Every structure is written in structure tokens, then in C-alpha cells.
Coordinates of C-alpha atoms in Angstrom, one line a residue:
Chain A
M22 CA 6.1 -17.3 12.2
S23 CA 9.8 -18.2 12.1
R24 CA 12.0 -16.1 9.9
L25 CA 12.9 -18.6 7.6
R26 CA 9.4 -19.5 7.1
L27 CA 8.3 -16.1 6.5
L28 CA 11.2 -15.7 4.2
G29 CA 9.9 -19.0 2.3
T30 CA 6.3 -17.9 2.4
M31 CA 7.3 -14.3 0.6
T32 CA 9.5 -16.0 -1.8
G33 CA 6.7 -18.5 -2.8
V34 CA 4.4 -15.3 -3.2
E35 CA 7.0 -13.3 -5.4
L36 CA 7.8 -16.4 -7.4
R37 CA 4.5 -17.2 -8.6
L38 CA 3.7 -13.4 -9.0
F39 CA 6.9 -13.5 -11.3
V40 CA 6.0 -16.4 -13.4
R41 CA 2.6 -14.6 -14.1
E42 CA 4.7 -11.7 -15.5
P43 CA 5.8 -13.4 -19.1
I44 CA 7.6 -10.6 -20.3
T45 CA 10.1 -10.3 -17.6
L46 CA 10.4 -14.0 -17.6
I47 CA 11.0 -13.9 -21.4
F48 CA 13.6 -11.2 -21.3
A49 CA 15.2 -13.1 -18.6
L50 CA 15.5 -16.1 -20.5
A51 CA 15.9 -14.7 -24.0
M52 CA 18.2 -12.0 -23.6
P53 CA 21.4 -13.8 -22.9
L54 CA 20.7 -16.3 -25.7
V55 CA 19.8 -13.4 -28.5
M56 CA 23.4 -11.7 -27.0
L57 CA 25.1 -15.1 -27.7
F58 CA 23.7 -16.0 -31.1
V59 CA 24.3 -12.2 -32.3
L60 CA 27.8 -11.8 -31.3
G61 CA 28.6 -15.6 -31.6
E62 CA 27.6 -15.2 -35.3
V63 CA 29.7 -12.1 -35.6
F64 CA 33.1 -13.2 -34.1
G65 CA 33.0 -17.3 -33.7
N66 CA 35.1 -18.7 -31.1
T67 CA 38.4 -19.0 -32.7
P68 CA 41.3 -18.5 -30.2
E69 CA 43.3 -15.3 -30.7
T70 CA 46.5 -15.4 -32.0
D71 CA 48.3 -12.3 -33.1
E72 CA 46.3 -9.3 -31.5
V73 CA 44.8 -9.6 -28.0
I74 CA 41.6 -8.2 -27.9
F75 CA 39.7 -11.3 -25.9
R76 CA 42.1 -11.7 -23.2
G77 CA 43.8 -14.1 -25.7
V78 CA 40.7 -16.6 -25.8
G79 CA 38.1 -17.3 -28.3
A80 CA 35.5 -14.4 -28.5
M81 CA 32.6 -16.6 -27.2
D82 CA 34.9 -18.2 -24.3
Y83 CA 35.3 -14.4 -23.6
Y84 CA 31.7 -13.4 -23.7
V85 CA 30.0 -16.3 -22.0
P86 CA 31.2 -15.1 -18.7
A87 CA 30.3 -11.7 -19.4
Y88 CA 26.8 -12.3 -20.4
V89 CA 26.5 -14.2 -17.0
G90 CA 27.3 -10.9 -15.6
L91 CA 25.2 -9.1 -17.9
T92 CA 22.2 -11.3 -16.8
L93 CA 22.8 -10.2 -13.1
A94 CA 23.1 -6.6 -14.1
S95 CA 19.7 -6.6 -16.0
F96 CA 18.3 -7.8 -12.9
G97 CA 20.2 -5.4 -10.7
V98 CA 19.7 -2.2 -12.9
L99 CA 16.0 -3.1 -14.3
A100 CA 14.0 -5.8 -12.9
L101 CA 14.6 -5.3 -9.2
P102 CA 14.4 -1.3 -9.0
V103 CA 11.5 -1.4 -11.3
H104 CA 9.7 -4.1 -9.1
L105 CA 10.3 -2.3 -5.8
A106 CA 9.5 1.3 -7.0
A107 CA 6.2 0.2 -8.4
Y108 CA 5.5 -1.5 -4.9
R109 CA 6.2 1.6 -3.2
E110 CA 4.3 3.8 -6.1
H111 CA 1.1 1.7 -5.9
G112 CA 1.1 1.1 -1.9
V113 CA 2.2 -2.4 -1.7
L114 CA 5.0 -1.7 0.4
R115 CA 2.5 0.4 2.6
R116 CA 0.2 -2.6 2.6
F117 CA 2.9 -5.0 3.8
H118 CA 4.5 -2.6 6.0
A119 CA 1.1 -2.2 7.9
S120 CA 0.9 -5.9 8.2
S121 CA 4.2 -5.9 9.9
V122 CA 6.0 -7.7 7.0
P123 CA 9.6 -6.8 7.7
L124 CA 11.6 -5.3 4.9
W125 CA 14.2 -7.9 4.8
A126 CA 11.5 -10.4 4.0
I127 CA 10.1 -8.5 1.2
L128 CA 13.6 -7.7 -0.3
G129 CA 14.9 -11.1 0.5
A130 CA 12.3 -12.8 -1.6
Q131 CA 12.5 -10.5 -4.3
V132 CA 16.4 -11.0 -4.5
V133 CA 15.9 -14.8 -4.1
V134 CA 13.4 -15.2 -6.7
M135 CA 15.4 -13.1 -9.3
L136 CA 18.7 -14.6 -8.6
A137 CA 16.9 -18.0 -9.2
I138 CA 15.6 -16.8 -12.7
A139 CA 18.8 -15.2 -13.5
T140 CA 20.7 -18.3 -12.7
V141 CA 18.4 -20.4 -14.9
G142 CA 18.9 -17.8 -17.7
S143 CA 22.5 -18.2 -17.2
L144 CA 22.7 -21.9 -17.1
V145 CA 20.4 -22.1 -20.2
M146 CA 23.0 -19.7 -22.1
V147 CA 25.8 -21.5 -21.0
A148 CA 24.2 -24.9 -21.9
V149 CA 23.6 -23.5 -25.4
A150 CA 27.0 -22.0 -26.0
M151 CA 29.1 -25.1 -25.5
P152 CA 27.7 -27.3 -28.3
L153 CA 27.0 -24.4 -30.6
Y154 CA 30.3 -22.6 -30.1
D155 CA 32.6 -24.9 -28.6
T156 CA 33.1 -23.0 -25.4
D157 CA 34.8 -24.0 -22.4
L158 CA 33.4 -25.2 -19.0
P159 CA 35.0 -23.2 -16.2
R160 CA 38.6 -24.0 -15.3
S161 CA 37.7 -23.5 -11.7
T162 CA 34.0 -24.2 -10.9
A163 CA 34.6 -23.2 -7.1
G164 CA 36.1 -20.0 -8.3
V165 CA 33.3 -19.1 -10.5
L166 CA 30.9 -20.0 -7.9
G167 CA 32.3 -17.4 -5.6
A168 CA 32.7 -14.8 -8.1
Y169 CA 28.8 -15.4 -9.0
V170 CA 28.0 -15.2 -5.5
L171 CA 30.0 -12.1 -4.9
S172 CA 28.5 -10.5 -8.3
A173 CA 25.0 -11.3 -7.6
L174 CA 25.1 -9.8 -4.1
S175 CA 26.5 -6.9 -5.5
F176 CA 23.9 -6.4 -8.2
A177 CA 21.3 -7.1 -5.8
A178 CA 22.2 -4.4 -3.4
L179 CA 22.6 -2.1 -6.4
G180 CA 19.2 -3.1 -7.3
V181 CA 18.0 -2.3 -4.1
L182 CA 19.4 1.1 -3.8
L183 CA 18.0 1.9 -7.0
G184 CA 14.7 1.1 -5.9
A185 CA 14.9 2.8 -2.7
L186 CA 15.8 6.1 -4.2
L187 CA 13.8 6.4 -7.4
P188 CA 10.2 7.2 -6.7
T189 CA 8.3 5.8 -9.2
A190 CA 8.4 2.7 -11.8
R191 CA 8.5 4.9 -14.5
A192 CA 11.7 6.5 -13.0
A193 CA 13.4 3.2 -12.4
Q194 CA 12.5 2.1 -15.9
G195 CA 14.2 5.1 -17.4
V196 CA 17.2 5.2 -15.1
G197 CA 17.2 1.2 -15.4
I198 CA 17.3 1.0 -19.4
M199 CA 19.9 3.8 -19.5
L200 CA 21.9 2.0 -17.1
F201 CA 21.4 -1.3 -18.8
F202 CA 22.3 -0.1 -22.3
V203 CA 25.6 1.7 -21.2
M204 CA 26.6 -1.4 -19.4
L205 CA 25.9 -3.5 -22.5
M206 CA 27.6 -1.3 -24.7
L207 CA 30.8 -0.4 -22.5
G208 CA 30.8 -2.9 -19.7
G209 CA 32.8 -5.9 -21.1
A210 CA 29.7 -7.3 -22.5
G211 CA 30.1 -5.6 -25.8
P212 CA 33.1 -4.4 -27.9
P213 CA 36.0 -5.5 -25.4
P214 CA 37.6 -2.8 -23.6
E215 CA 40.8 -3.4 -25.7
V216 CA 39.2 -1.8 -28.8
V217 CA 37.2 0.6 -26.6
T218 CA 39.3 4.3 -26.4
G219 CA 39.1 7.7 -24.8
P220 CA 36.3 9.1 -22.8
L221 CA 34.2 5.7 -23.7
R222 CA 37.3 4.0 -21.9
V223 CA 37.1 5.9 -18.9
V224 CA 33.2 5.5 -18.4
G225 CA 33.7 1.7 -19.1
D226 CA 36.1 1.8 -16.2
V227 CA 33.7 3.0 -13.5
L228 CA 30.7 0.6 -14.7
P229 CA 30.1 -2.4 -12.3
L230 CA 29.7 -4.8 -15.0
T231 CA 33.2 -4.0 -16.3
Y232 CA 34.4 -5.5 -13.2
V233 CA 31.7 -8.1 -12.8
A234 CA 32.8 -9.5 -16.1
R235 CA 36.3 -9.5 -15.2
L236 CA 35.6 -11.0 -11.8
L237 CA 33.4 -14.0 -13.8
Q238 CA 36.1 -14.3 -16.6
D239 CA 39.5 -14.6 -14.3
P240 CA 38.5 -18.2 -12.6
W241 CA 36.4 -19.3 -15.6
L242 CA 39.4 -18.7 -18.1
G243 CA 41.9 -19.9 -15.4
F244 CA 43.7 -16.3 -15.2
G245 CA 43.7 -16.4 -11.5
W246 CA 42.4 -13.7 -9.3
D247 CA 42.8 -9.8 -9.2
A248 CA 42.4 -8.3 -6.1
G249 CA 41.7 -4.9 -7.3
T250 CA 38.3 -6.4 -9.4
I251 CA 37.3 -8.4 -6.2
A252 CA 37.6 -5.3 -3.9
F253 CA 35.6 -3.2 -6.7
V254 CA 32.8 -5.6 -6.8
A255 CA 32.6 -6.3 -3.0
G256 CA 32.9 -2.3 -2.3
M257 CA 30.0 -1.7 -4.6
A258 CA 27.8 -4.4 -2.8
V259 CA 28.7 -2.7 0.6
A260 CA 28.1 1.0 -0.6
A261 CA 25.0 0.1 -2.3
G262 CA 23.9 -1.7 0.8
V263 CA 24.5 0.8 3.1
G264 CA 22.9 3.5 0.6
A265 CA 19.9 1.5 0.3
T266 CA 19.3 1.1 4.2
V267 CA 20.0 4.8 4.5
G268 CA 17.7 5.8 1.6
F269 CA 15.0 3.3 1.8
R270 CA 11.3 4.9 2.2
W271 CA 8.3 2.9 2.6
E272 CA 5.9 5.2 1.2
Chain B
M2 CA -12.1 0.8 35.4
E3 CA -11.1 -1.2 32.3
Q4 CA -8.3 0.4 30.3
P5 CA -10.2 1.9 27.0
A6 CA -8.8 0.6 23.6
I7 CA -7.4 3.6 22.6
A8 CA -6.1 6.5 24.4
V9 CA -4.9 9.9 22.6
E10 CA -3.7 12.8 24.5
G11 CA -2.3 16.2 23.4
L12 CA -1.2 14.3 19.7
R13 CA 0.3 16.9 17.3
R14 CA 1.9 16.4 13.8
S15 CA 3.3 18.9 11.5
Y16 CA 4.6 18.5 7.5
G17 CA 6.7 20.9 6.9
D18 CA 5.0 24.3 7.8
V19 CA 1.4 22.6 7.7
E20 CA 0.3 21.5 10.9
A21 CA -2.0 18.6 10.0
V22 CA -2.8 17.6 13.7
R23 CA -2.8 20.2 16.3
G24 CA -3.4 18.9 19.8
V25 CA -6.2 16.0 19.6
S26 CA -7.2 14.1 22.3
F27 CA -9.9 11.3 22.7
E28 CA -10.5 7.8 23.9
V29 CA -12.4 4.9 22.2
G30 CA -13.7 2.6 24.7
R31 CA -13.4 -1.4 24.2
G32 CA -16.2 -2.9 21.8
E33 CA -17.3 0.5 20.8
I34 CA -17.6 1.7 17.0
F35 CA -16.0 4.9 17.1
G36 CA -16.2 7.2 14.1
L37 CA -13.8 9.9 13.5
L38 CA -15.5 12.3 10.7
G39 CA -14.4 15.9 8.8
P40 CA -13.9 17.2 5.7
N41 CA -10.9 15.9 3.3
G42 CA -7.5 17.5 5.0
A43 CA -8.8 17.6 8.3
G44 CA -6.0 15.5 9.7
K45 CA -8.3 12.4 10.1
T46 CA -5.8 10.0 8.3
T47 CA -2.9 11.3 9.8
T48 CA -4.4 10.7 13.4
V49 CA -5.3 7.0 12.8
E50 CA -1.9 6.4 11.0
I51 CA -0.1 7.7 13.8
V52 CA -2.5 5.5 16.3
Q53 CA -1.6 2.5 14.2
G54 CA 1.8 3.2 14.4
L55 CA 2.5 4.0 10.6
R56 CA 3.4 7.4 11.4
R57 CA 5.4 9.4 14.2
A58 CA 4.0 11.9 16.1
D59 CA 5.9 15.0 16.9
A60 CA 4.1 15.4 20.5
G61 CA 1.4 13.7 22.6
V62 CA 1.0 10.4 24.2
V63 CA -0.9 7.6 22.3
R64 CA -1.8 4.0 24.0
V65 CA -3.5 1.6 22.1
L66 CA -4.5 -1.6 24.1
G67 CA -2.1 -0.2 26.8
L68 CA 0.6 -0.1 24.0
D69 CA 2.8 2.8 22.7
P70 CA 2.8 2.5 18.9
A71 CA 5.8 4.2 18.4
S72 CA 8.0 1.7 20.2
Q73 CA 6.0 -1.3 20.7
V74 CA 4.7 -1.5 17.0
R75 CA 5.4 -5.3 16.4
E76 CA 3.2 -6.4 19.3
L77 CA 0.5 -3.9 18.4
R78 CA 0.6 -4.6 14.9
R79 CA -0.5 -8.5 16.0
R80 CA -3.5 -7.2 17.7
V81 CA -4.9 -4.7 15.1
G82 CA -6.3 -4.9 12.0
S83 CA -5.5 -2.0 9.4
Q84 CA -7.7 -1.0 6.3
L85 CA -5.4 1.6 4.5
Q86 CA -6.5 4.3 2.2
D87 CA -3.9 4.2 -0.8
S88 CA -2.6 1.0 -0.5
A89 CA -2.5 -2.0 -2.8
L90 CA -1.7 -5.5 -3.5
P91 CA 0.7 -6.6 -6.0
A92 CA -1.2 -6.9 -9.7
R93 CA -1.1 -10.2 -10.5
M94 CA -1.7 -11.7 -6.7
K95 CA -5.2 -13.6 -6.4
V96 CA -7.8 -12.8 -4.0
R97 CA -7.4 -16.0 -2.4
E98 CA -3.4 -15.9 -2.2
A99 CA -3.9 -12.5 -0.5
V100 CA -6.3 -13.7 2.2
D101 CA -3.9 -16.7 2.8
L102 CA -1.0 -14.9 2.9
F103 CA -1.9 -12.0 5.4
G104 CA -3.8 -15.0 7.4
A105 CA -0.3 -16.7 7.6
L106 CA 1.5 -13.8 8.5
A107 CA -1.1 -13.2 11.6
G108 CA -0.8 -16.4 12.5
T109 CA -3.7 -16.8 14.3
G110 CA -7.0 -16.0 12.1
V111 CA -10.5 -16.4 11.3
D112 CA -12.1 -18.6 8.7
R113 CA -11.2 -17.8 5.3
D114 CA -14.0 -19.2 3.3
A115 CA -16.4 -17.5 5.5
L116 CA -14.6 -14.3 5.4
L117 CA -14.6 -14.0 1.6
E118 CA -18.2 -15.2 1.6
G119 CA -19.4 -12.4 4.1
W120 CA -17.7 -9.8 1.8
G121 CA -19.0 -10.8 -1.0
L122 CA -15.8 -12.2 -2.6
A123 CA -16.4 -15.9 -2.6
D124 CA -16.7 -15.9 -6.5
K125 CA -13.6 -13.9 -6.8
R126 CA -11.2 -16.3 -5.1
G127 CA -9.1 -16.9 -8.0
A128 CA -9.3 -13.2 -9.6
A129 CA -6.0 -11.3 -9.8
F130 CA -6.1 -8.2 -7.7
A131 CA -5.9 -5.8 -10.8
S132 CA -9.0 -7.4 -12.3
L133 CA -11.3 -6.5 -9.3
S134 CA -13.3 -3.5 -9.5
G135 CA -12.9 -0.5 -6.7
G136 CA -15.7 -1.7 -4.5
Q137 CA -14.2 -5.3 -4.9
R138 CA -10.9 -4.2 -3.8
Q139 CA -12.4 -2.1 -0.8
R140 CA -14.0 -5.3 0.4
L141 CA -11.1 -7.1 -0.1
F142 CA -8.8 -4.8 2.0
V143 CA -11.7 -4.7 4.7
A144 CA -11.6 -8.5 4.8
L145 CA -7.7 -8.4 5.4
A146 CA -8.0 -6.0 8.1
L147 CA -10.2 -8.8 9.8
V148 CA -8.3 -11.6 8.8
S149 CA -6.2 -12.1 11.9
D150 CA -9.2 -11.5 14.1
P151 CA -7.9 -8.3 15.6
E152 CA -8.7 -6.6 19.0
V153 CA -8.9 -3.2 17.2
V154 CA -9.7 -2.8 13.6
F155 CA -9.2 0.7 11.8
L156 CA -11.2 1.4 8.6
D157 CA -10.2 4.4 6.9
E158 CA -13.1 5.3 4.2
M159 CA -14.3 1.8 4.0
T160 CA -17.4 2.2 2.0
T161 CA -15.8 4.5 -0.7
G162 CA -16.7 3.2 -3.9
L163 CA -19.4 1.0 -2.7
D164 CA -22.8 0.8 -4.2
P165 CA -25.6 1.7 -1.7
G166 CA -26.6 -2.1 -1.4
A167 CA -22.7 -2.9 -0.8
R168 CA -22.5 -0.4 2.0
R169 CA -25.3 -1.6 4.1
V170 CA -24.0 -5.3 3.7
A171 CA -20.7 -3.7 4.9
W172 CA -22.5 -1.9 7.7
D173 CA -24.2 -5.3 8.9
L174 CA -20.8 -6.9 9.0
I175 CA -19.0 -4.3 10.9
R176 CA -21.9 -4.5 13.5
D177 CA -21.1 -8.3 13.6
V178 CA -17.3 -7.9 14.0
R179 CA -18.3 -5.5 17.0
A180 CA -20.5 -8.1 18.5
R181 CA -17.7 -10.2 18.5
G182 CA -16.2 -8.0 20.9
T183 CA -13.6 -6.0 18.3
T184 CA -13.1 -2.0 18.7
V185 CA -13.7 -0.6 15.4
V186 CA -12.5 3.0 14.4
L187 CA -14.2 4.1 11.3
V188 CA -12.9 7.3 9.4
T189 CA -15.4 8.5 7.3
H190 CA -16.8 11.4 5.5
F191 CA -20.3 9.6 5.0
M192 CA -22.4 11.1 7.5
D193 CA -25.3 8.8 7.6
E194 CA -22.8 5.9 8.0
A195 CA -21.7 7.4 10.9
E196 CA -25.0 7.9 12.1
R197 CA -26.1 4.6 11.6
L198 CA -23.0 2.5 13.0
C199 CA -21.2 4.6 15.7
D200 CA -21.7 4.6 19.1
R201 CA -19.7 7.7 19.6
V202 CA -18.2 10.1 16.9
A203 CA -15.5 13.0 17.0
V204 CA -15.9 15.7 14.2
M205 CA -12.0 17.1 13.2
L206 CA -11.7 20.3 11.4
G207 CA -8.3 21.9 10.6
G208 CA -6.4 19.4 12.6
R209 CA -8.4 19.8 15.8
I210 CA -11.2 17.7 17.6
V211 CA -14.3 20.3 17.3
A212 CA -17.1 18.2 18.8
S213 CA -17.6 14.6 20.0
G214 CA -20.3 12.5 21.4
T215 CA -22.9 10.2 20.4
P216 CA -24.4 11.0 17.2
Q217 CA -27.8 11.6 18.7
G218 CA -26.2 13.8 21.2
L219 CA -24.2 16.1 18.8
V220 CA -27.8 16.2 16.9
N221 CA -29.3 17.7 19.9
R222 CA -26.5 20.0 21.1
H223 CA -25.3 21.5 17.5
A224 CA -28.6 21.0 15.4
P225 CA -31.6 20.8 17.5
E226 CA -34.3 22.4 15.2
I227 CA -36.9 20.0 14.0
R228 CA -38.8 21.0 11.0
M229 CA -42.5 20.3 10.2
R230 CA -43.8 21.0 7.1
F231 CA -47.5 20.9 5.7
S232 CA -50.4 22.4 3.7
A233 CA -52.6 25.1 5.8
P234 CA -55.9 23.5 6.7
A235 CA -59.1 24.9 5.1
G236 CA -60.1 28.2 7.0
G237 CA -57.5 27.6 9.6
D238 CA -55.5 30.5 11.2
L239 CA -52.4 29.8 12.2
A240 CA -51.4 32.8 14.4
W241 CA -51.4 30.5 17.4
L242 CA -48.1 28.8 16.2
D243 CA -46.2 31.8 17.1
A244 CA -47.5 31.9 20.4
L245 CA -45.8 28.2 21.0
A246 CA -42.8 28.6 23.2
S247 CA -41.2 25.4 21.1
V248 CA -41.6 27.3 17.9
R249 CA -38.9 29.4 16.7
R250 CA -40.0 30.3 13.3
V251 CA -42.8 30.1 10.8
Q252 CA -42.6 30.6 7.1
R253 CA -45.4 30.6 4.7
W254 CA -45.2 29.9 0.7
G255 CA -49.0 30.1 -0.3
A256 CA -50.9 27.3 1.5
R257 CA -47.4 25.7 2.1
V258 CA -46.1 26.1 6.0
E259 CA -43.0 25.3 7.5
V260 CA -42.3 25.3 11.2
E261 CA -39.0 25.3 12.6
G262 CA -38.6 24.6 16.5
V263 CA -37.0 22.5 19.2
D264 CA -38.5 19.9 21.7
P265 CA -41.4 19.6 22.2
V266 CA -42.3 21.2 19.1
L267 CA -43.9 18.2 17.5
A268 CA -46.2 17.5 20.5
E269 CA -47.0 21.2 20.9
V270 CA -48.2 21.8 17.2
S271 CA -50.2 18.4 17.0
A272 CA -51.8 19.0 20.3
G273 CA -52.8 22.6 18.9
F274 CA -54.1 21.4 15.7
L275 CA -56.1 18.7 17.6
A276 CA -57.7 21.3 19.8
R277 CA -58.8 23.5 17.0
G278 CA -60.3 20.5 15.3
A279 CA -58.7 21.5 11.7
Y280 CA -55.3 19.5 11.1
P281 CA -53.4 19.1 8.0
E282 CA -53.6 15.9 6.1
D283 CA -50.3 16.1 5.1
L284 CA -48.0 16.8 7.9
R285 CA -44.2 15.9 7.6
V286 CA -41.2 16.0 9.8
E287 CA -37.8 16.6 9.1
Q288 CA -35.3 15.6 11.8
P289 CA -31.9 17.3 11.7
T290 CA -29.3 14.6 11.2
L291 CA -25.6 14.3 11.5
E292 CA -25.0 15.8 8.4
D293 CA -26.6 19.0 9.5
V294 CA -24.2 19.0 12.5
F295 CA -21.6 18.6 10.6
L296 CA -22.5 21.1 7.9
R297 CA -22.9 23.7 10.8
L298 CA -19.7 22.8 12.5
T299 CA -17.5 22.8 9.3
G300 CA -19.3 25.7 7.4
G301 CA -19.4 23.3 4.5
E302 CA -15.6 23.6 4.4
G303 CA -13.5 21.2 2.5
D304 CA -10.0 21.2 1.0
R305 CA -11.8 21.3 -2.5

């Protein structure tokens, strides 16, 4: 079987399995919408005039790209690691390994499926936000696409790393939920970094989502590019990718 | 001479301080059903996992179909089938999907409907893996091991969890597989299964092979005693039994008699009764089985 057909076959299998797991699917589609409604009702989308909290734009213009990042993060720290760790824990990886299914095909299929679902979730959220809160389309579509691809790769690599290192689905879930909530609260998708101070600010500054949110906001809101932000997200992709390759275990 | 399907020489493997396999050597001929027996923890599974290229050996030479499982694993996997212990499929994968997936991965393959039919899974085609019973899962894994029409198939505890009827069906199916020329390696701790199915067996204990040969050969060598039980015929004196060269021991409990001996004890004792004109009405013979060999060799030892 050619490499592309193998990836296609495995992706088809993973997609069917994912769609049969309604909880994950509902979470992926509903989570960004719930976030959008809750903060949208609190803050609205009036552009800032005097004090700069939301980078000088309306709150929801600030949050929509951040929620796109949050959706990617939820797959990177929760769905992907839990799925991978469960496969190892239950002996599914062992079964695939014994039938010579290469690792790249197993991981590739999972990543493709999860990114597809995350993308659908984000598109739905953006489509709802525009009429509801009058949010803007990206200023630079190509820029947002590039930022999205880099962010997706980075969180996919982190997901594989966590899935490689955490021995059981339960462990992956525990660690994943913790990381997800910390990022939700302190990583740019919760209170904006401008109002977070002290130690919490320090924590926020090392969270991947902080940088992914900024990476997506910059081209979306027309703020150009920040080399440091790009370097952090790309660096995480490389570091997590290397770590996952070294740390991976079939059983 | 034809190259053997499997040749293992001086295989060793340790886990930390524990030597799981300590110098194992054996050969399996093409088209043979070979049984690897032993108590839990004897090193059987480690041995067959190394042979399948799923684990690395610390030392030793292994050839499967002339291939080295350590360096030619990709080529090897195309030609062997594996039914593993402790493996699973994704919970929501359906039986039919699993067979299609593993058939597609193998490229070539057998008639998948006939395969499911044979292993009694035809009416479970649309069932999710998680909903299958232990026995159904076990049968599905054997079917998946065979879906690529392999030259060698490894079955690790194939009939664990199957009811007696399903076990016999499984044995017949394995005989069919062999009849098509496939070499079968069976890891089991069911002695009746090994005795009925295997052409040759090797008994492992503490990481070594302590005996090998045909099941009957092992019985003859390690448990040659035959037991005869009967009620003493009325008025008959049985002292003559002790004089027979083939009789090892005679025990009596009232009218009940048990004679233990070696070949040709059956013929000698029967002839003795007939010559005296008084024979028991209820003569029963108990043949030693592979289980007796196993218990003798292992001293009933297991890891739990």
C-alpha cells in the first residue's frame, strides 16, 4: 500500500471512530461557542478608547482569534494525548505495531482528524461571532492561514509528546485538564494579559496558548508579525516533535 | 534439506535482573503445528515475541522464513500473522471494519466473509469491538492473524476464554489452516489442546526448554506408566500380578485394585486373567497424558 493510501485508510478509520465518540465531538463544537457567548455577553465588542486591555480593539475581536487557538489547544493537550495514551494502555498500538502499521500513519491519521474537527469548530464559532458581535474578518487571510498551520503543527506535536510520555488515558486526562484550564485562564483566552499581574503573569508568559493566541491575533487584527511570537510557537513544534520521537513507546 | 520455518539458537533476554529467556534453541518445520508449553512466567511469550520481531533479543540467532526478525521485520511481518496477548482494537471499531483494515494493510488476503463465517463472527460483523465477549474478541484476533494468509501464524493463548465447544471448533479451523500449508506456532498452557493439535511441542520452564518432541514421545519418555483399575474377580488370587515384569506397583483398597506398569502391561495383565479364567468385569485403563508429563517436569510449578 502506498504511503498516501495508507494514511488515507488510517484517517478514514480514525474519522469514523471519532464521529462515533459523541462527547468529544460535542465538546469540540460546543466549547468555542460557549466561550464566545459567555465572554461576548460580558464584554460585548465595543472598540476600546481610553485604556488598552484588549490590544486596542473590541473584546470579541480580541477573543475570536484567541478561541481559535484555544480550540487547537484543547486538541493538543486533551483529545490527542488521551486518545494516544488510551491506545497504548489498551494494547491498540501493540496490535497495529504487530501488523506493521507505521507510527507516522497512526499519528498522522489522528492529527489529521483532530485538526479537521478543530477547524470545523473554529469556523462555526467565527461564523456565529460575526453576525452576533459584529466581529471582523481577518485583515490578512493568508497571514491567519499561515499562523493557523504553524499553531496547529505546534499543538499537534505537543499532543503527541504528552501522549508519548503519559502512560495511561487517566494520567493524560488529569494532566490535560490541568493544562487546559491553566491555559484557558491565563493563556490569552481568559482575562487579557494586560490585567493579569505578578506570578500569574509569569505563568501566562510560558504558556503556549499565550503565544498561539497572539500569533493568530496579529494578522487577524492587522498588527503585523512579531518574530519572538513566531519563534516561540515554531520552537515548541520542533522541541515537542523531537521529544515525542525520543520518548515514544509502543507499549 | 528444506529450510525450517523457524530456527532459534541460544536465545537470551533479560528484563532488568530477571532472566526471562536463558538460552533457548528450537526449530519448527514448514507446515508443522508447534506448541510452546510452560507455566505462567516460563518465558514463552517473550520467546515468541522476539521471534515475531516485537522485542529485541539480548543474544542468540533467530531466523523466521530465513529472515532476521531484528533487521528484516518489515518483510517478515508481511509473511507472518500474529495473535497477541494483551492487545485490543479501538472500542468503537466494528468487526467488519477491523477485518477490512487488517486485510487492506496486508495487501493480499483471504476471503474475509468466509473467515468471519468460519470463526463464528458472521452475525457480529456490525458489532463494535467493545461489545464483544471475551471469546468473540479472541476469535476475532485469530481471524485477524489469518487475514493476510500468512506463511507462519503465531497464536498466543488462542483458546483462552473460549467455551469447550468453541475450543474444538477452533482446533478444527487451525487444522484447516495447517492443511493449506501454513506453519502454526501455538503458545498454550492447555495440555489437551497441545496434545490433540501439535505435531511437536517444547516445554519451557524458568526460561529454558526442558523437554521437546512429539506429544506421544514426551509421554512415553517422561510419563510411561499406565494405570489399570478394576474390581478383583471373585475368589481370584492376584499375587501373580507382582511377578509380571511390566508391573511396577499393585495397590488394593478392599475389592478395588490399581495396577501401575509400563508397556506391555495391558497385554500381560489381560493375558494373565484369561489364562486363569477369572477376569474383572470392569477393567478400566488410564493413559498418561501430556498433562502428566507437564506436571512431572514442572513439579506443578507456576508463578501464582
